[in-house]
PDB file of C-alpha atoms and ligand atoms in Angstrom:
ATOM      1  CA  UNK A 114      19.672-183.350-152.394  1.00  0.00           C
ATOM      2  CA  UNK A 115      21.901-184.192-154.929  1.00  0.00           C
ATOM      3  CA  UNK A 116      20.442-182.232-157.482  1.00  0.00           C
ATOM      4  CA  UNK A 117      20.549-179.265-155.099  1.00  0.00           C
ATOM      5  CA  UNK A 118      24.500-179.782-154.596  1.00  0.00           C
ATOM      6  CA  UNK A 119      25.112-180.081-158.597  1.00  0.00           C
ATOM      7  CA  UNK A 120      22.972-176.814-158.759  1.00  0.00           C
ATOM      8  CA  UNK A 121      25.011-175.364-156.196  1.00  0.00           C
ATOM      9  CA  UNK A 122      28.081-176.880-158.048  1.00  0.00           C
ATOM     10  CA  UNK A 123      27.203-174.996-161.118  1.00  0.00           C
ATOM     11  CA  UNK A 124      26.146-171.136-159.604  1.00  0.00           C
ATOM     12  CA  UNK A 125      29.559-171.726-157.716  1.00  0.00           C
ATOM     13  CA  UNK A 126      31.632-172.202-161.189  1.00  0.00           C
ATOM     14  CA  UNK A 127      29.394-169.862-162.961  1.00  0.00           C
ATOM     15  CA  UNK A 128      30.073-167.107-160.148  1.00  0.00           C
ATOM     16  CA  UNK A 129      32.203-163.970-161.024  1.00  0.00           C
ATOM     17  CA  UNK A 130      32.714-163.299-157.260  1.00  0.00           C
ATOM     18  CA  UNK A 131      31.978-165.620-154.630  1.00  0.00           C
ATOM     19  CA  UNK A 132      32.456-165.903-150.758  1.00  0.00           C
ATOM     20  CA  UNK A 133      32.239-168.236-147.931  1.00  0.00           C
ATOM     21  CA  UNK A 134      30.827-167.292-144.496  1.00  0.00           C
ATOM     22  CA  UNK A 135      31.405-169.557-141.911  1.00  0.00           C
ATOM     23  CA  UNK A 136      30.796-170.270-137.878  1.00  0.00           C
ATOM     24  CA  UNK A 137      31.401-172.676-135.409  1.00  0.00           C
ATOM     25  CA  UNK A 138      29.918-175.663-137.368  1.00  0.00           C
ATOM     26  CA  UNK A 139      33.082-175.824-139.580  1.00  0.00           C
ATOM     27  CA  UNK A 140      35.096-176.734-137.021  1.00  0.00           C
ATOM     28  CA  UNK A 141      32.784-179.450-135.304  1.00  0.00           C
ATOM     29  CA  UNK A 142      33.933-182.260-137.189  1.00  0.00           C
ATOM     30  CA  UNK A 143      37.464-181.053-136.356  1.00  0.00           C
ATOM     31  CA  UNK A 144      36.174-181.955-132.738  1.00  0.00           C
ATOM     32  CA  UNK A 145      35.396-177.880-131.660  1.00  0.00           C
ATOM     33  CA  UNK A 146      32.319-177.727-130.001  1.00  0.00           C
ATOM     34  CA  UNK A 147      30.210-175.013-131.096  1.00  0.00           C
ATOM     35  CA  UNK A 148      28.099-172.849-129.188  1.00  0.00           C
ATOM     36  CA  UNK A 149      24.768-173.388-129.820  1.00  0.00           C
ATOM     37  CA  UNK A 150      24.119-177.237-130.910  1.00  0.00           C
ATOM     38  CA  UNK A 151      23.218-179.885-128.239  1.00  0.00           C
ATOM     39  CA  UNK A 152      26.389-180.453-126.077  1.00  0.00           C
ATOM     40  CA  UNK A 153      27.859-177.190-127.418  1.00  0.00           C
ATOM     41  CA  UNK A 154      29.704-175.143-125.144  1.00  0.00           C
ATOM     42  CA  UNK A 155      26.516-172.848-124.111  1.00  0.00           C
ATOM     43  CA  UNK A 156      24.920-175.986-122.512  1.00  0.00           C
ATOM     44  CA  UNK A 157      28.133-175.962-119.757  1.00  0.00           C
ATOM     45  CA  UNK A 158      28.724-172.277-119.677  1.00  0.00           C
ATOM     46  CA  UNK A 159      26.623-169.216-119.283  1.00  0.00           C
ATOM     47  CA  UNK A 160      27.449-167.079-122.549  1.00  0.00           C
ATOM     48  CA  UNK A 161      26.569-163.604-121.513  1.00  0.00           C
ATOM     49  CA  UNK A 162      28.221-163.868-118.322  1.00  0.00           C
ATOM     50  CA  UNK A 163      31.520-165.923-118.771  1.00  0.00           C
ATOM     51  CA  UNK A 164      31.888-164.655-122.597  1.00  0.00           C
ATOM     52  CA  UNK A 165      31.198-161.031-122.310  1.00  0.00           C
ATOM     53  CA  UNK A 166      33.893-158.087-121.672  1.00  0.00           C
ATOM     54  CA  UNK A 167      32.281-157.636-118.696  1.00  0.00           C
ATOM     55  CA  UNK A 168      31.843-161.112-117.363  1.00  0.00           C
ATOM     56  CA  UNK A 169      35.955-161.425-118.130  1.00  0.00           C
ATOM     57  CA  UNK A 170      36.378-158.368-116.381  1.00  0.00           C
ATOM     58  CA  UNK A 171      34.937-158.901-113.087  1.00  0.00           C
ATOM     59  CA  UNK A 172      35.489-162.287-113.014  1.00  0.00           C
ATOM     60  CA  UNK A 173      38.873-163.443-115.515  1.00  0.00           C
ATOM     61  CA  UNK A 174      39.208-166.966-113.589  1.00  0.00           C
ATOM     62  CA  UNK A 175      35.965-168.016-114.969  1.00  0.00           C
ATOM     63  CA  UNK A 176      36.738-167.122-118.278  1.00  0.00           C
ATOM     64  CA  UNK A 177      39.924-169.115-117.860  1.00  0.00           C
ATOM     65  CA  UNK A 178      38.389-171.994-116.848  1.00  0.00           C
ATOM     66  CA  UNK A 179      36.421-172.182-119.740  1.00  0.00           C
ATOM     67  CA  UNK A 180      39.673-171.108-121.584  1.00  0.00           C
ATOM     68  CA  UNK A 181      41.694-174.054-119.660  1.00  0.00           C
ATOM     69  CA  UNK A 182      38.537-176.791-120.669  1.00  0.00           C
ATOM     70  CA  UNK A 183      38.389-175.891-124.409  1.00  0.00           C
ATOM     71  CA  UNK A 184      42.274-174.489-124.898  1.00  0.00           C
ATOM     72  CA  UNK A 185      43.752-178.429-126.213  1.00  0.00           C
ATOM     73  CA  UNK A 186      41.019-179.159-127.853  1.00  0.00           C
ATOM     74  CA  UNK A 187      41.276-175.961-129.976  1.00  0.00           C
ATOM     75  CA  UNK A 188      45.051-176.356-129.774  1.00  0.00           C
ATOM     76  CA  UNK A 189      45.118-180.058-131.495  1.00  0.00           C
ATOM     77  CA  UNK A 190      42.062-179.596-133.854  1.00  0.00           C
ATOM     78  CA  UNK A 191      43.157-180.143-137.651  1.00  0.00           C
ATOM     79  CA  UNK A 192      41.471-178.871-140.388  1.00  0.00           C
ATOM     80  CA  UNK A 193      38.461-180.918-142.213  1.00  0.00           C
ATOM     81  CA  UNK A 194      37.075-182.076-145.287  1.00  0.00           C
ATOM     82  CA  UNK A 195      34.809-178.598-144.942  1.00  0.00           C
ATOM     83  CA  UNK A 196      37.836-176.648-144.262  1.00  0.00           C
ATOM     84  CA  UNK A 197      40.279-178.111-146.850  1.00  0.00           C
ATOM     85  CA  UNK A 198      37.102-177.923-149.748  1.00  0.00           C
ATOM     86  CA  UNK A 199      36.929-173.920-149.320  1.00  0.00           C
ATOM     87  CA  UNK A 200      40.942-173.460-149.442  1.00  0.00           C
ATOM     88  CA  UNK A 201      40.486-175.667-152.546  1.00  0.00           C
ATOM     89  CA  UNK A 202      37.395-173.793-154.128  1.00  0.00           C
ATOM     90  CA  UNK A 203      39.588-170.227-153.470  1.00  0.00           C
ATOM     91  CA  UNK A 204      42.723-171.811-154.898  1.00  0.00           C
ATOM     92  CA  UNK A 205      40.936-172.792-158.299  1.00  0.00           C
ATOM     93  CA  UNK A 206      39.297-168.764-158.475  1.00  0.00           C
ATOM     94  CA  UNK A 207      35.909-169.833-157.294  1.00  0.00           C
ATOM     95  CA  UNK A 208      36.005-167.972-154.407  1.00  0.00           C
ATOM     96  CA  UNK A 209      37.637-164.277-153.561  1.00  0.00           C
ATOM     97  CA  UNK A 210      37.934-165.434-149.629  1.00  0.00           C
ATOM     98  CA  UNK A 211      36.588-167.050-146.520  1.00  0.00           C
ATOM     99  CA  UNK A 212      34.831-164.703-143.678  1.00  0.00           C
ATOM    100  CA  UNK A 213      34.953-166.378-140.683  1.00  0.00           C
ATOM    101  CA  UNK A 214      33.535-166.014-136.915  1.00  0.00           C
ATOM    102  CA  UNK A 215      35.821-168.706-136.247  1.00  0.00           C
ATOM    103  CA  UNK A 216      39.117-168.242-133.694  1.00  0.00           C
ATOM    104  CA  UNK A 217      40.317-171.236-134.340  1.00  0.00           C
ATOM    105  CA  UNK A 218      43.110-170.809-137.544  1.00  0.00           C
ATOM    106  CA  UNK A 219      41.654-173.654-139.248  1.00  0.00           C
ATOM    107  CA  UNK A 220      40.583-171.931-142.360  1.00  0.00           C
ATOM    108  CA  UNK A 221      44.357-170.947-142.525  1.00  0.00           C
ATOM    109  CA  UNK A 222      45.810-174.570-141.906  1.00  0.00           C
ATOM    110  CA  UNK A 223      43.859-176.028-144.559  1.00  0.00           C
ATOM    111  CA  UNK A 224      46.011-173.005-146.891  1.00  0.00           C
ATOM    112  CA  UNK A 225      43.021-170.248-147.453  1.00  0.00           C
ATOM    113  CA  UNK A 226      44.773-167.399-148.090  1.00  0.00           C
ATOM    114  CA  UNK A 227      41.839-164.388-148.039  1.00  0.00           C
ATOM    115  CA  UNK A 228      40.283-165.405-144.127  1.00  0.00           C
ATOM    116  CA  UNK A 229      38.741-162.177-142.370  1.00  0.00           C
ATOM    117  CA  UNK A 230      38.634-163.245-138.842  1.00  0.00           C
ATOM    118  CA  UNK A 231      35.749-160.838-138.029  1.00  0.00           C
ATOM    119  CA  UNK A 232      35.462-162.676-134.451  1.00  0.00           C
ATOM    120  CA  UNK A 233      39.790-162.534-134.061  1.00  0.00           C
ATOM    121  CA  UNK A 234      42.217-165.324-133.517  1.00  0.00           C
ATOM    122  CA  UNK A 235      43.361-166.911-130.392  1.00  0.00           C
ATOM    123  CA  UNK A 236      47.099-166.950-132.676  1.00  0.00           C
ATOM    124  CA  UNK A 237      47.296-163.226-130.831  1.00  0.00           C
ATOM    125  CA  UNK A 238      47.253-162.331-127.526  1.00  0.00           C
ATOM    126  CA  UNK A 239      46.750-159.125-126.032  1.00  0.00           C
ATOM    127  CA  UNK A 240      47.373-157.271-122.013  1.00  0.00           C
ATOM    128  CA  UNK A 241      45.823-154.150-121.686  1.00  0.00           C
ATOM    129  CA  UNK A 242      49.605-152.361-120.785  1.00  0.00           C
ATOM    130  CA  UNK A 243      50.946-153.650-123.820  1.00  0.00           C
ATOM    131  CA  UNK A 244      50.787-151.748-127.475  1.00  0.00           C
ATOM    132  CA  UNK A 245      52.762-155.634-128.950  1.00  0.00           C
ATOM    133  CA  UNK A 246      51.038-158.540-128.922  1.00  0.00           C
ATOM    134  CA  UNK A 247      52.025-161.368-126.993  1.00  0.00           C
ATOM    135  CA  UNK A 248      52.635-165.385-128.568  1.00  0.00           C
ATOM    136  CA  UNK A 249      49.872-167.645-127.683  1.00  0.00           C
ATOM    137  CA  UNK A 250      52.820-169.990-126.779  1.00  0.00           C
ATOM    138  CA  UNK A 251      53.274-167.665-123.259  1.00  0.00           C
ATOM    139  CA  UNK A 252      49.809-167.977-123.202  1.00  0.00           C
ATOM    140  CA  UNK A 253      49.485-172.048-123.247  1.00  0.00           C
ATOM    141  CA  UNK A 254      52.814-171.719-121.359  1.00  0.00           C
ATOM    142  CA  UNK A 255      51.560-169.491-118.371  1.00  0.00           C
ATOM    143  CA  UNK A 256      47.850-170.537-118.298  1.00  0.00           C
ATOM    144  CA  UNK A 257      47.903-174.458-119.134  1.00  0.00           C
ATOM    145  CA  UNK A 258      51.459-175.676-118.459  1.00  0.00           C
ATOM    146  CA  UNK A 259      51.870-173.488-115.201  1.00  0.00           C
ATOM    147  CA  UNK A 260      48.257-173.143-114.106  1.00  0.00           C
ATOM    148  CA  UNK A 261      48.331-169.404-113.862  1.00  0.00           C
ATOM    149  CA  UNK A 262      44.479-168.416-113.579  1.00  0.00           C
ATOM    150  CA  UNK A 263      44.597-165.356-114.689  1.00  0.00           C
ATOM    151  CA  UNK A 264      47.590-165.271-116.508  1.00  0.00           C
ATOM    152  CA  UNK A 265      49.644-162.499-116.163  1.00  0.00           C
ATOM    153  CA  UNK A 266      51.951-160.511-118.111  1.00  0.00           C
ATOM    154  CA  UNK A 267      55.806-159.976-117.057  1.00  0.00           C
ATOM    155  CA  UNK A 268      56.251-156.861-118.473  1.00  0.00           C
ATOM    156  CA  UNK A 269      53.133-154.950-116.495  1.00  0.00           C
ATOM    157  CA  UNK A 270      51.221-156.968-114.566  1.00  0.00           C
ATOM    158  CA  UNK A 271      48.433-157.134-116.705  1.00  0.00           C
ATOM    159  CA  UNK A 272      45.788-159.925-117.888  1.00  0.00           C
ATOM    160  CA  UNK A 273      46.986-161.788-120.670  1.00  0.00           C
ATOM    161  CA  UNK A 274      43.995-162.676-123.188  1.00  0.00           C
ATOM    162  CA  UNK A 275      43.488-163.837-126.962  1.00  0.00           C
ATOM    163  CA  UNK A 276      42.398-161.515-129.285  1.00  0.00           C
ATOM    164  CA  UNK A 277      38.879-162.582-129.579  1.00  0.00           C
ATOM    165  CA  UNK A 278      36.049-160.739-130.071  1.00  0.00           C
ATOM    166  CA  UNK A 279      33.804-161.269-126.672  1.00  0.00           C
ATOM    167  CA  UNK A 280      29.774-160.607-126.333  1.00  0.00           C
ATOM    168  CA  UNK A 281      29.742-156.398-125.905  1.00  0.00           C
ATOM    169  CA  UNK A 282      32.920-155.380-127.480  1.00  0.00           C
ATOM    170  CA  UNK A 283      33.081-154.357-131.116  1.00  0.00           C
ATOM    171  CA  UNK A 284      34.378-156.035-134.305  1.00  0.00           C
ATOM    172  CA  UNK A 285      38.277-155.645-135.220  1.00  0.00           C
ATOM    173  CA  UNK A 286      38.451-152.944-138.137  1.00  0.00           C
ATOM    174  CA  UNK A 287      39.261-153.974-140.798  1.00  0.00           C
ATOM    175  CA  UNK A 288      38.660-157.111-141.068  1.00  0.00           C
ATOM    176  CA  UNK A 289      35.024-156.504-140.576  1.00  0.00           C
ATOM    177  CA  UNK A 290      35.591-153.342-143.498  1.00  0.00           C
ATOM    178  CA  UNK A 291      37.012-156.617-145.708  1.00  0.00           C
ATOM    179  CA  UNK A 292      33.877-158.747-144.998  1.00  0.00           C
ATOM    180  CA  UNK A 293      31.481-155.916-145.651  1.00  0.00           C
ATOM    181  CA  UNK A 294      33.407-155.062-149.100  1.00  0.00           C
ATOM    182  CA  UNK A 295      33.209-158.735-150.091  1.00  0.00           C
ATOM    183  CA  UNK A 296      29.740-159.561-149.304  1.00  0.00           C
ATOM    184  CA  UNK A 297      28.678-155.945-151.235  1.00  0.00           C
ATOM    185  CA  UNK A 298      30.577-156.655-153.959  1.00  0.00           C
ATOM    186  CA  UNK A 299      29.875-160.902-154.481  1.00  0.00           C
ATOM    187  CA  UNK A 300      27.393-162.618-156.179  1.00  0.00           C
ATOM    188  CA  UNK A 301      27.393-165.816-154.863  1.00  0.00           C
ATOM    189  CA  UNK A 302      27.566-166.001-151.148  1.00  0.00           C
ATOM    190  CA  UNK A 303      28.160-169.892-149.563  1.00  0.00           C
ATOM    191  CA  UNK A 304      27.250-169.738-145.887  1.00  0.00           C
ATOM    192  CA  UNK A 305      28.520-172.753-144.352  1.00  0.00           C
ATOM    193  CA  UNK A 306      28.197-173.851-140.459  1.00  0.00           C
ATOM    194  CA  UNK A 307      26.445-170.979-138.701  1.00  0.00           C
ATOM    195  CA  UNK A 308      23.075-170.314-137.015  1.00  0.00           C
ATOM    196  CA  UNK A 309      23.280-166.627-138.048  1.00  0.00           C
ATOM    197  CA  UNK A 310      22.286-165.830-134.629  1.00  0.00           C
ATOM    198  CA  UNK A 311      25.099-163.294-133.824  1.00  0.00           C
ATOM    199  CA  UNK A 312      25.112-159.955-134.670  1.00  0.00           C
ATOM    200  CA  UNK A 313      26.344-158.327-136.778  1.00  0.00           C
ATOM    201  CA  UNK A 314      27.761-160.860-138.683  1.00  0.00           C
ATOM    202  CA  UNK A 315      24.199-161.922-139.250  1.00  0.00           C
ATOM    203  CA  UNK A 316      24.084-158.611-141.489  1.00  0.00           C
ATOM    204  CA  UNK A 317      26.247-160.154-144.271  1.00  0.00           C
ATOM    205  CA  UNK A 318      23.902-162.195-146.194  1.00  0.00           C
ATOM    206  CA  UNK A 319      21.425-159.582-145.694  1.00  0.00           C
ATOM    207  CA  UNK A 320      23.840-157.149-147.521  1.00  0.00           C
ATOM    208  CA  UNK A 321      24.585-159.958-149.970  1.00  0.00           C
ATOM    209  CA  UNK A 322      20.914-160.651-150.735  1.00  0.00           C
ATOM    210  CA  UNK A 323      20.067-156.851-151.180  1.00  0.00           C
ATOM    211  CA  UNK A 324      22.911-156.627-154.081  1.00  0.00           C
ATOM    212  CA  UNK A 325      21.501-159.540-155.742  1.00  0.00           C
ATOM    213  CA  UNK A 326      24.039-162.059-154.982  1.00  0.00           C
ATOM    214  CA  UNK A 327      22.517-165.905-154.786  1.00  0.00           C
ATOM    215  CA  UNK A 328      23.095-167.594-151.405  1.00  0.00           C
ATOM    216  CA  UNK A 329      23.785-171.191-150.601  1.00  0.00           C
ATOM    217  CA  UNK A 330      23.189-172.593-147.112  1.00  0.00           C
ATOM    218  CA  UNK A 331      25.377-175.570-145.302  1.00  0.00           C
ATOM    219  CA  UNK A 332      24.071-176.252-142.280  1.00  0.00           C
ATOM    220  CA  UNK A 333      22.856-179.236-140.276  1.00  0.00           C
ATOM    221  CA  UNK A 334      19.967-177.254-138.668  1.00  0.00           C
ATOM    222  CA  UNK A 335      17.758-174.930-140.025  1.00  0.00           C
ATOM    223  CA  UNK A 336      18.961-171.134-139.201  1.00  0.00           C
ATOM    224  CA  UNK A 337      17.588-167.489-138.289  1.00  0.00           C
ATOM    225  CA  UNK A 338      18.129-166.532-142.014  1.00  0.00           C
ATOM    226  CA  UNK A 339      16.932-169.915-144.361  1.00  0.00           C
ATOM    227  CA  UNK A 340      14.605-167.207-145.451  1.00  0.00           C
ATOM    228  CA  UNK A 341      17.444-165.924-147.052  1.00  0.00           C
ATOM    229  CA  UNK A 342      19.148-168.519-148.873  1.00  0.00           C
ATOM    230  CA  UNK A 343      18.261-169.660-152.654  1.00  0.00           C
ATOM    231  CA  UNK A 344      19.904-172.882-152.065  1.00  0.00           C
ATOM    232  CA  UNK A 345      19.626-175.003-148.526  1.00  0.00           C
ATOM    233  CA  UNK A 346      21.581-177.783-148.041  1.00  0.00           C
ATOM    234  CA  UNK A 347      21.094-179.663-145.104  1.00  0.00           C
ATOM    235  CA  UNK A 348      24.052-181.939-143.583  1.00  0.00           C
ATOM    236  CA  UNK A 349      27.133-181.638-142.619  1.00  0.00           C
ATOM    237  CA  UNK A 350      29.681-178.882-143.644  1.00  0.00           C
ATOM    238  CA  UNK A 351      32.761-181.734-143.895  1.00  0.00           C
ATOM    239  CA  UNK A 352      30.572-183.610-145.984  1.00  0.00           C
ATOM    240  CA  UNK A 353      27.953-181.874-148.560  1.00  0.00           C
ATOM    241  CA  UNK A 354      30.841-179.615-149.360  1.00  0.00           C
ATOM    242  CA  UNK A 355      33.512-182.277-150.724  1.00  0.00           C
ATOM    243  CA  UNK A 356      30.551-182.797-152.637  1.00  0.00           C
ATOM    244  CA  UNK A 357      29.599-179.650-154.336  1.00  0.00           C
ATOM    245  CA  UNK A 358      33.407-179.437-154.970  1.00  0.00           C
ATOM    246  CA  UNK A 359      33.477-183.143-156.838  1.00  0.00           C
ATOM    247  CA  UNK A 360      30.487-181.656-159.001  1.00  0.00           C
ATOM    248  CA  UNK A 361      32.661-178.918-159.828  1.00  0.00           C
ATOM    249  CA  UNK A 362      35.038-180.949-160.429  1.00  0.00           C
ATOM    250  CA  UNK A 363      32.913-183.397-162.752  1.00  0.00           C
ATOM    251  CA  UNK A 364      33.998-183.041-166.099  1.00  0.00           C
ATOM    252  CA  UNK A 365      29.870-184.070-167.034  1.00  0.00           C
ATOM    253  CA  UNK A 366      28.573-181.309-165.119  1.00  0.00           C
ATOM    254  CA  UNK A 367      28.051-177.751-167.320  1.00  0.00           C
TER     255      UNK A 367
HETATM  256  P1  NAD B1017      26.698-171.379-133.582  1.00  0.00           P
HETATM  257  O1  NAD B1017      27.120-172.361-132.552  1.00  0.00           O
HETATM  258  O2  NAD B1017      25.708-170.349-133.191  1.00  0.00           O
HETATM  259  O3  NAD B1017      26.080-172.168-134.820  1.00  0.00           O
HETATM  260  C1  NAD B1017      26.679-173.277-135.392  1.00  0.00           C
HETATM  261  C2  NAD B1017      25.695-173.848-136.403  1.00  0.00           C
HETATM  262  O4  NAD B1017      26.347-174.846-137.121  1.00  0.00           O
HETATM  263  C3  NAD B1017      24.459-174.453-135.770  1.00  0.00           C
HETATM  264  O5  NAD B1017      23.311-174.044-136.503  1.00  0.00           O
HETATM  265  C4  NAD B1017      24.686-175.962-135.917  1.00  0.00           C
HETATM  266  O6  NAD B1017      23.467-176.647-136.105  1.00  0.00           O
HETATM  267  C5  NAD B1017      25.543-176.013-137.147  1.00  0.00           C
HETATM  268  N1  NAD B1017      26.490-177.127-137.214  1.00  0.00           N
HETATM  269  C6  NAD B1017      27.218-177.680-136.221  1.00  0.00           C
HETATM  270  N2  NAD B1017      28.058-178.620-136.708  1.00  0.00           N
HETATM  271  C7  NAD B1017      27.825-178.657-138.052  1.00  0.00           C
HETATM  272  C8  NAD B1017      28.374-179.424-139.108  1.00  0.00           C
HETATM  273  N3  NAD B1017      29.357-180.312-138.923  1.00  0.00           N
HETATM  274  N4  NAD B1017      27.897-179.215-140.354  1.00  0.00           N
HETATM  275  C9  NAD B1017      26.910-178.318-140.583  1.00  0.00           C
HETATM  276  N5  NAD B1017      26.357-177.560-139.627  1.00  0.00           N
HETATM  277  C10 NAD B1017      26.824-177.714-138.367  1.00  0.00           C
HETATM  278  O7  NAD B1017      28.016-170.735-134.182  1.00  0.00           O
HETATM  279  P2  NAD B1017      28.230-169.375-134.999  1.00  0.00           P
HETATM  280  O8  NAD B1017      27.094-169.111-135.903  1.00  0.00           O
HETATM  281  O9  NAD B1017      29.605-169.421-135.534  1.00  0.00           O
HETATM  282  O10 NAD B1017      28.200-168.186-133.926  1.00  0.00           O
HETATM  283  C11 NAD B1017      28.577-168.292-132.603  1.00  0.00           C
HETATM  284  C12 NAD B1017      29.956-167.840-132.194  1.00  0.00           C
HETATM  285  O11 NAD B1017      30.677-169.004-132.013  1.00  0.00           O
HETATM  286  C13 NAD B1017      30.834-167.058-133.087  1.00  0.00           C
HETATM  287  O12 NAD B1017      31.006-165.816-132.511  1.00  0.00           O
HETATM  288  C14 NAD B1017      32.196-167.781-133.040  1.00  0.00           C
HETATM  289  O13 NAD B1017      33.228-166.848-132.836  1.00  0.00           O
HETATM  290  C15 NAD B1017      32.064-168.671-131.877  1.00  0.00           C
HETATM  291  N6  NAD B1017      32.731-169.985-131.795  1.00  0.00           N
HETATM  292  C16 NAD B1017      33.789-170.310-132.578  1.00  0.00           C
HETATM  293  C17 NAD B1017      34.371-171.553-132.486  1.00  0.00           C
HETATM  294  C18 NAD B1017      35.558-171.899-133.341  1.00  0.00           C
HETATM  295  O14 NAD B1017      36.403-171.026-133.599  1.00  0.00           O
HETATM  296  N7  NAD B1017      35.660-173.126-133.828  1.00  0.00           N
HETATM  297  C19 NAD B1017      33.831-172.519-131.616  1.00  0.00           C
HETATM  298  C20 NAD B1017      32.745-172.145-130.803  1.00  0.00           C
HETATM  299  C21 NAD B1017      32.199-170.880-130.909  1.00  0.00           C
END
């Protein structure tokens, strides 16, 4: 293993463009649950139904419940060791940016400026009557603080939601244009924290690999697309990636 991080060290300070890709299992040590790892938020809700456009649609409450179980979590998580590394890594011209699936801001707390959110932020928040988005503040305020379920919107009536990206709607613009450009263009791509099980994000590193770019893997489980990766590290993100970054970092290391 540690041979594999200083190798990953070195393609990472060797790299003339490099980029992160990250999921849920960033934010885990922040105390997120992901989706998809034992005791992740799949096991107590039903994805497809309470995470889908049309699950919210006929049925909003349920989508708030889940929104009302998870919202402090998500609202007090701080960024981690994983989180803080990558800001670092982008800050020292290692990497060109972070592409995220991740809602949660973290990426931005821990001060990485290029994040495509290709999955949104829960930092907007839409209504369908609305062309301005709303603060997440009237959000908390209306749906946590006054137990609104769903909350509504005083201007015209309608349901308040974060921008997110649910199951069966398509990804915002252009920050999806962004990730595409990067992983075309890169030739070093770090995935760090997904199962590359949702589509089509899970495109990326197939892009990447098909212009030639070498891929590293973070992940504590093996994933859809190891196949993929030239470089597997297994462990956690908060950990093995303070790591590669001390190897970068080691004055011994080429
Ligand atoms: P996922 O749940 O499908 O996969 C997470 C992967 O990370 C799993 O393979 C798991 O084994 C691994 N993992 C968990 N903790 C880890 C750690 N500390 N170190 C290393 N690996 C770890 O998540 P995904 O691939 O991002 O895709 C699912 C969807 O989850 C995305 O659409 C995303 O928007 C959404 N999501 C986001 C958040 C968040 O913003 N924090 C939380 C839950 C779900």
């Amino acid at each position: 293993m540690e041979k594999a991080i200083r190798k990953a060290a070195q393609w990472i300070k060797n790299c003339s463009f490099g980029v992160a890709l990250t999921g849920a299992g960033m934010s885990t040590e922040s105390g997120i649950p992901d989706f998809r790892s034992p005791g992740g938020l799949w096991t107590e809700f039903e994805p497809e139904s309470v995470g889908s456009r049309s699950g919210f649609e006929s049925s909003p409450t349920e989508f708030f419940e889940m929104a009302r179980k998870i919202g402090p979590t998500l609202l007090a998580a701080r960024p981690n060791a994983g989180h803080k590394t990558l800001a670092k890594l982008e800050k020292m011209g290692y990497l060109k940016g972070v592409i995220t699936q991740n809602i949660d801001g973290l990426h931005q707390n821990a001060g990485s400026k290029q994040v495509a959110e290709v999955h949104g932020t829960i930092y907007e928040v839409r209504c369908p009557g609305c062309p301005e988005f709303h603060t997440l503040d009237e959000l908390v305020q209306k749906g946590l603080v006054e137990g609104q379920n769903p909350p509504l919107c005083d201007k015209c009536g309608g349901i308040l939601r974060p921008n997110i990206v649910l199951f069966e709607e398509t990804l915002p613009e252009q920050p999806f244009l962004n990730a595409k450009e990067w992983v075309g263009s890169c030739d070093l791509l770090l995935v760090a924290g997904s199962s590359l099980e949702v589509t089509p994000v899970n495109v990326l590193p197939i892009i990447a690999k098909q212009n030639e770019a070498r891929i590293i893997m973070v992940n504590d489980e093996p994933t859809r697309q190891d196949n993929l990766a030239d470089i597997i590290l297994r462990g956690k993100t908060g950990v093995i990636l303070p790591k590669i970054l001390q190897a970068i970092q080691d004055p011994y290391e080429k």
